[in-house]
Amino acid sequence: MAQNANTPSHVGIIMDGNGRWATGRSLPRLAGHKKGAEVLEGIIEHADDIGVKYLSVYAFSTENWKRASDEVSGLMSLFEYYLKNKLEKFKPKHGRLRFAGRRDRFSASLLEAIENFERETRDETGIQIILCVDYGGRQELVDAVKNIVSSGVAPSDIDEAVISRSLYLPDVPDPDLIIRTSGELRMSNFWLWKSAYSELYFTDTLWPDFDNAALDEAVAAYATRDRRKGGV
Ligand code: FPP
C-alpha cells in the first residue's frame, strides 16, 4: 500500500540563494547568510509546531571551502556565534542538536561548541535538528567504507544494512522530503545514500525569503505524493 502520511517525519533542506538575496540588495554575501540563519530560527520552530521529528539543514558542504576566505571565515563565525549565543532561540524546548559531516577541519573552538551541544542535548526527546556542516554525501560514503574496512567485515557480509549503520548518523531515518530553495534543480551531494527514496521539492524562493507558509506549501505538496518506493 502506498504511504501517504500528511506530515513528513524527516525534512531535509538545501538552504540555497543567500548570496543572490544579498547581491540583489547590494549587500555583502555574508549578510545573506546572516539573514538565512535568522530564517532558519523560525523554520525550526515551525517545523516543530507542525510535527516534523527530524529537520536536517545543509549549512556548509565539503565543497564550500573553495569559496572566498572571508565568506568561509564569516560562515564559520556565524555557526560559532549561534552555537554559543543563540542556541536557546535556535533549539526548541526538548530539541536535540546533532551534526553530520567531517570534524577535522573546524577550529578548536567551533568543534568544542559543536561537541558541547551534542552532549548537552543528547537525552532530549523532541525534534532533532541536524546541522550538516562540512558535509558531503560522497565523503560520508568514503568514511563509511573506511569504517567497514577497518572493522574487518568480510566482503561477503557487506550489505545495505552494514553500509547504513556505518554512515554519520545511522539512527536518523531517511529524509521523507528534501526541499531545495532558489530554483536550482540539483542535490549537490546532500544525503546521497539516505535520499534514495526521498520526495524532492524545489522552489524558486531564495532561502532568506523562505517562511512558514513556504514550508507549509512544501509539506502540502509532499502530502499529495504517492510514495511507492519501488513498489506498486
Ligand atoms: C547557500 O547559498 C548557502 C550556504 C552555503 C550557507 C547556508 C548557511 C546558512 C543559511 C546559515 C545557517 C546558520 C546556522 C547557524 C546553522 P549560496 O551562498 O550558495 O547562495 P547563492 O547560490 O545565491 O550564491
Coordinates of C-alpha atoms and ligand atoms in Angstrom, one line a residue:
M1 CA 0.0 0.0 0.0
A2 CA 1.4 3.4 -0.9
Q3 CA 2.4 5.5 2.0
N4 CA 1.0 9.0 2.1
A5 CA 1.4 10.4 5.6
N6 CA 0.5 14.0 5.9
T7 CA 3.5 15.2 7.8
P8 CA 7.0 14.1 6.7
S9 CA 8.9 12.8 9.7
H10 CA 12.3 13.9 8.4
V11 CA 12.6 17.0 6.3
G12 CA 15.9 17.9 4.8
I13 CA 16.6 21.4 3.4
I14 CA 19.2 22.7 1.0
M15 CA 19.2 26.3 2.0
D16 CA 20.3 28.0 -1.2
G17 CA 20.2 31.5 -2.5
N18 CA 21.7 33.5 0.3
G19 CA 24.3 35.0 -1.9
R20 CA 21.8 36.1 -4.6
W21 CA 19.5 37.5 -2.0
A22 CA 22.3 39.7 -0.7
T23 CA 23.8 40.8 -4.0
G24 CA 20.3 41.7 -5.2
R25 CA 20.3 44.2 -2.3
S26 CA 23.8 45.4 -2.9
L27 CA 24.8 43.8 0.4
P28 CA 27.9 41.5 1.1
R29 CA 27.2 37.8 0.7
L30 CA 27.6 37.3 4.4
A31 CA 24.5 39.5 5.0
G32 CA 22.6 36.9 3.1
H33 CA 23.9 34.1 5.3
K34 CA 23.1 36.1 8.4
K35 CA 19.5 36.6 7.2
G36 CA 19.5 32.9 6.3
A37 CA 20.4 32.0 9.9
E38 CA 17.5 34.1 11.2
V39 CA 15.1 32.5 8.8
L40 CA 16.3 29.1 10.0
E41 CA 15.4 30.0 13.6
G42 CA 11.8 30.5 12.6
I43 CA 11.7 27.4 10.3
I44 CA 13.0 25.2 13.1
E45 CA 10.2 26.4 15.4
H46 CA 7.6 26.0 12.8
A47 CA 8.8 22.5 11.8
D48 CA 8.5 21.5 15.4
D49 CA 5.0 23.0 15.6
I50 CA 3.7 21.0 12.6
G51 CA 5.1 17.7 13.9
V52 CA 8.3 17.3 12.0
K53 CA 10.6 15.0 14.0
Y54 CA 13.9 15.5 12.2
L55 CA 15.0 18.6 10.4
S56 CA 18.3 18.4 8.6
V57 CA 19.8 21.5 7.1
Y58 CA 22.7 21.8 4.7
A59 CA 24.7 24.6 6.1
F60 CA 28.1 24.1 4.7
S61 CA 29.3 21.4 2.1
T62 CA 32.7 19.8 1.8
E63 CA 33.0 21.9 -1.4
N64 CA 32.1 25.2 0.3
W65 CA 35.7 25.6 1.5
K66 CA 36.5 26.7 -2.1
R67 CA 34.7 29.9 -1.5
A68 CA 36.5 33.2 -0.8
S69 CA 38.3 33.0 2.5
D70 CA 36.3 35.9 4.0
E71 CA 33.0 34.2 3.2
V72 CA 34.2 30.9 4.7
S73 CA 35.5 32.5 7.8
G74 CA 32.3 34.6 8.1
L75 CA 30.2 31.4 7.9
M76 CA 32.3 29.6 10.5
S77 CA 32.0 32.6 12.8
L78 CA 28.2 32.6 12.2
F79 CA 28.0 29.0 13.2
E80 CA 30.0 29.5 16.3
Y81 CA 28.1 32.6 17.3
Y82 CA 24.8 30.7 17.0
L83 CA 26.1 27.7 19.0
K84 CA 27.5 29.9 21.7
N85 CA 24.9 32.7 22.0
K86 CA 21.7 31.9 20.3
L87 CA 21.0 28.3 20.9
E88 CA 18.1 28.8 23.2
K89 CA 16.3 30.5 20.4
F90 CA 17.6 28.2 17.8
K91 CA 16.6 25.0 19.5
P92 CA 13.0 24.3 20.6
K93 CA 12.3 23.1 24.1
H94 CA 13.4 19.4 24.3
G95 CA 15.0 19.7 20.9
R96 CA 18.2 17.7 20.2
L97 CA 21.0 19.2 18.2
R98 CA 23.2 16.9 16.1
F99 CA 25.8 17.3 13.4
A100 CA 26.6 15.5 10.3
G101 CA 29.9 15.9 8.5
R102 CA 33.7 15.9 8.8
R103 CA 35.0 17.2 12.1
D104 CA 38.7 17.5 11.3
R105 CA 38.7 20.9 9.6
F106 CA 37.0 23.1 12.2
S107 CA 38.7 25.5 14.6
A108 CA 39.2 24.0 18.1
S109 CA 36.6 26.5 19.5
L110 CA 34.0 25.7 16.9
L111 CA 34.5 21.9 17.4
E112 CA 34.2 22.4 21.1
A113 CA 30.9 24.4 20.7
I114 CA 29.6 21.6 18.4
E115 CA 30.5 18.9 20.9
N116 CA 29.1 20.8 23.8
F117 CA 25.7 21.0 22.2
E118 CA 25.7 17.4 21.1
R119 CA 26.4 16.4 24.7
E120 CA 24.1 18.8 26.4
T121 CA 21.1 17.9 24.2
R122 CA 21.9 14.2 23.9
D123 CA 19.0 13.0 26.1
E124 CA 16.4 15.4 24.7
T125 CA 13.4 13.6 23.1
G126 CA 11.9 16.4 21.0
I127 CA 12.6 17.4 17.4
Q128 CA 16.2 16.6 16.2
I129 CA 17.9 19.4 14.4
I130 CA 20.7 18.1 12.2
L131 CA 23.2 20.6 11.1
C132 CA 25.1 19.3 8.1
V133 CA 28.3 21.2 8.3
D134 CA 31.4 20.2 6.2
Y135 CA 29.0 17.6 5.0
G136 CA 29.3 15.8 1.6
G137 CA 27.4 12.7 0.7
R138 CA 30.4 11.2 -1.2
Q139 CA 32.7 11.9 1.8
E140 CA 30.1 10.3 4.1
L141 CA 30.3 7.1 1.9
V142 CA 34.2 7.3 1.9
D143 CA 34.1 7.5 5.7
A144 CA 31.6 4.6 5.9
V145 CA 33.8 2.4 3.7
K146 CA 36.8 3.2 5.9
N147 CA 34.8 2.2 9.0
I148 CA 33.7 -1.0 7.3
V149 CA 37.2 -2.0 6.2
S150 CA 38.8 -1.2 9.5
S151 CA 36.1 -3.2 11.3
G152 CA 37.3 -6.3 9.4
V153 CA 33.8 -7.2 8.0
A154 CA 34.2 -9.9 5.3
P155 CA 33.2 -8.6 1.8
S156 CA 30.5 -11.3 1.5
D157 CA 28.9 -9.9 4.7
I158 CA 28.6 -6.4 3.3
D159 CA 25.0 -5.5 2.5
E160 CA 22.9 -2.3 2.6
A161 CA 22.4 -2.7 6.4
V162 CA 26.1 -2.7 7.0
I163 CA 26.6 0.5 5.0
S164 CA 23.6 2.2 6.6
R165 CA 24.9 1.7 10.0
S166 CA 28.4 2.9 9.1
L167 CA 27.1 6.4 8.0
Y168 CA 27.4 9.5 10.1
L169 CA 24.0 9.3 11.9
P170 CA 22.8 5.8 11.5
D171 CA 19.8 6.1 13.7
V172 CA 18.4 9.1 11.8
P173 CA 15.8 7.9 9.3
D174 CA 16.0 8.7 5.6
P175 CA 14.5 12.1 4.7
D176 CA 10.9 11.8 3.6
L177 CA 11.1 15.2 1.9
I178 CA 14.0 17.2 0.7
I179 CA 13.4 20.9 -0.1
R180 CA 15.8 23.0 -2.2
T181 CA 15.3 26.7 -2.5
S182 CA 16.4 29.2 -5.1
G183 CA 15.4 27.4 -8.3
E184 CA 18.4 25.1 -8.6
L185 CA 17.5 21.6 -9.5
R186 CA 20.3 19.6 -8.0
M187 CA 21.1 17.6 -4.9
S188 CA 24.6 18.9 -4.6
N189 CA 26.0 16.0 -2.6
F190 CA 23.3 16.2 0.1
W191 CA 22.3 12.9 1.8
L192 CA 23.4 10.7 -1.1
W193 CA 22.6 7.4 0.5
K194 CA 19.7 8.4 2.7
S195 CA 17.9 10.3 -0.1
A196 CA 17.3 7.2 -2.3
Y197 CA 13.5 7.4 -1.9
S198 CA 13.1 11.0 -0.6
E199 CA 10.5 13.1 -2.2
L200 CA 12.0 16.2 -3.8
Y201 CA 10.5 19.7 -3.7
F202 CA 12.1 22.7 -5.5
T203 CA 11.0 26.3 -5.1
D204 CA 12.3 29.5 -6.7
T205 CA 12.1 31.3 -3.4
L206 CA 15.6 32.3 -2.1
W207 CA 16.4 30.9 1.3
P208 CA 16.3 34.3 3.1
D209 CA 12.7 34.7 1.8
F210 CA 11.6 31.3 2.9
D211 CA 8.9 31.5 5.6
N212 CA 6.4 29.3 7.5
A213 CA 3.9 29.5 4.6
A214 CA 6.6 28.3 2.2
L215 CA 7.3 25.3 4.5
D216 CA 3.5 24.6 4.7
E217 CA 3.4 24.6 0.9
A218 CA 6.2 22.1 0.6
V219 CA 4.6 19.8 3.2
A220 CA 1.2 20.1 1.4
A221 CA 2.9 19.1 -1.8
Y222 CA 4.5 16.2 -0.1
A223 CA 1.1 15.0 1.2
T224 CA -0.1 14.6 -2.4
R225 CA 2.8 12.4 -3.4
D226 CA 2.3 8.7 -3.9
R227 CA 5.2 7.1 -2.2
R228 CA 5.6 3.7 -3.8
K229 CA 9.3 3.3 -3.0
G230 CA 9.8 1.0 -5.9
G231 CA 6.6 -1.0 -5.2
V232 CA 3.2 -0.7 -7.0
Ligands
FPP1 C1 23.9 28.5 0.0 O1 23.6 29.8 -0.6 C2 24.0 28.7 1.4 C3 25.1 28.4 2.2 C4 26.3 27.8 1.6 C5 25.2 28.7 3.6 C6 23.9 28.3 4.4 C7 24.0 28.8 5.8 C8 23.0 29.4 6.5 C9 21.6 29.6 5.9 C10 23.3 29.8 7.8 C11 23.0 28.7 8.8 C12 23.3 29.1 10.1 C13 23.5 28.2 11.2 C14 23.8 28.8 12.5 C15 23.4 26.8 11.0 P1 24.6 30.4 -1.6 O2 25.5 31.3 -0.8 O3 25.2 29.4 -2.4 O4 23.7 31.3 -2.4 P2 23.8 31.7 -4.0 O5 23.7 30.4 -4.8 O6 22.7 32.7 -4.2 O7 25.2 32.3 -4.1

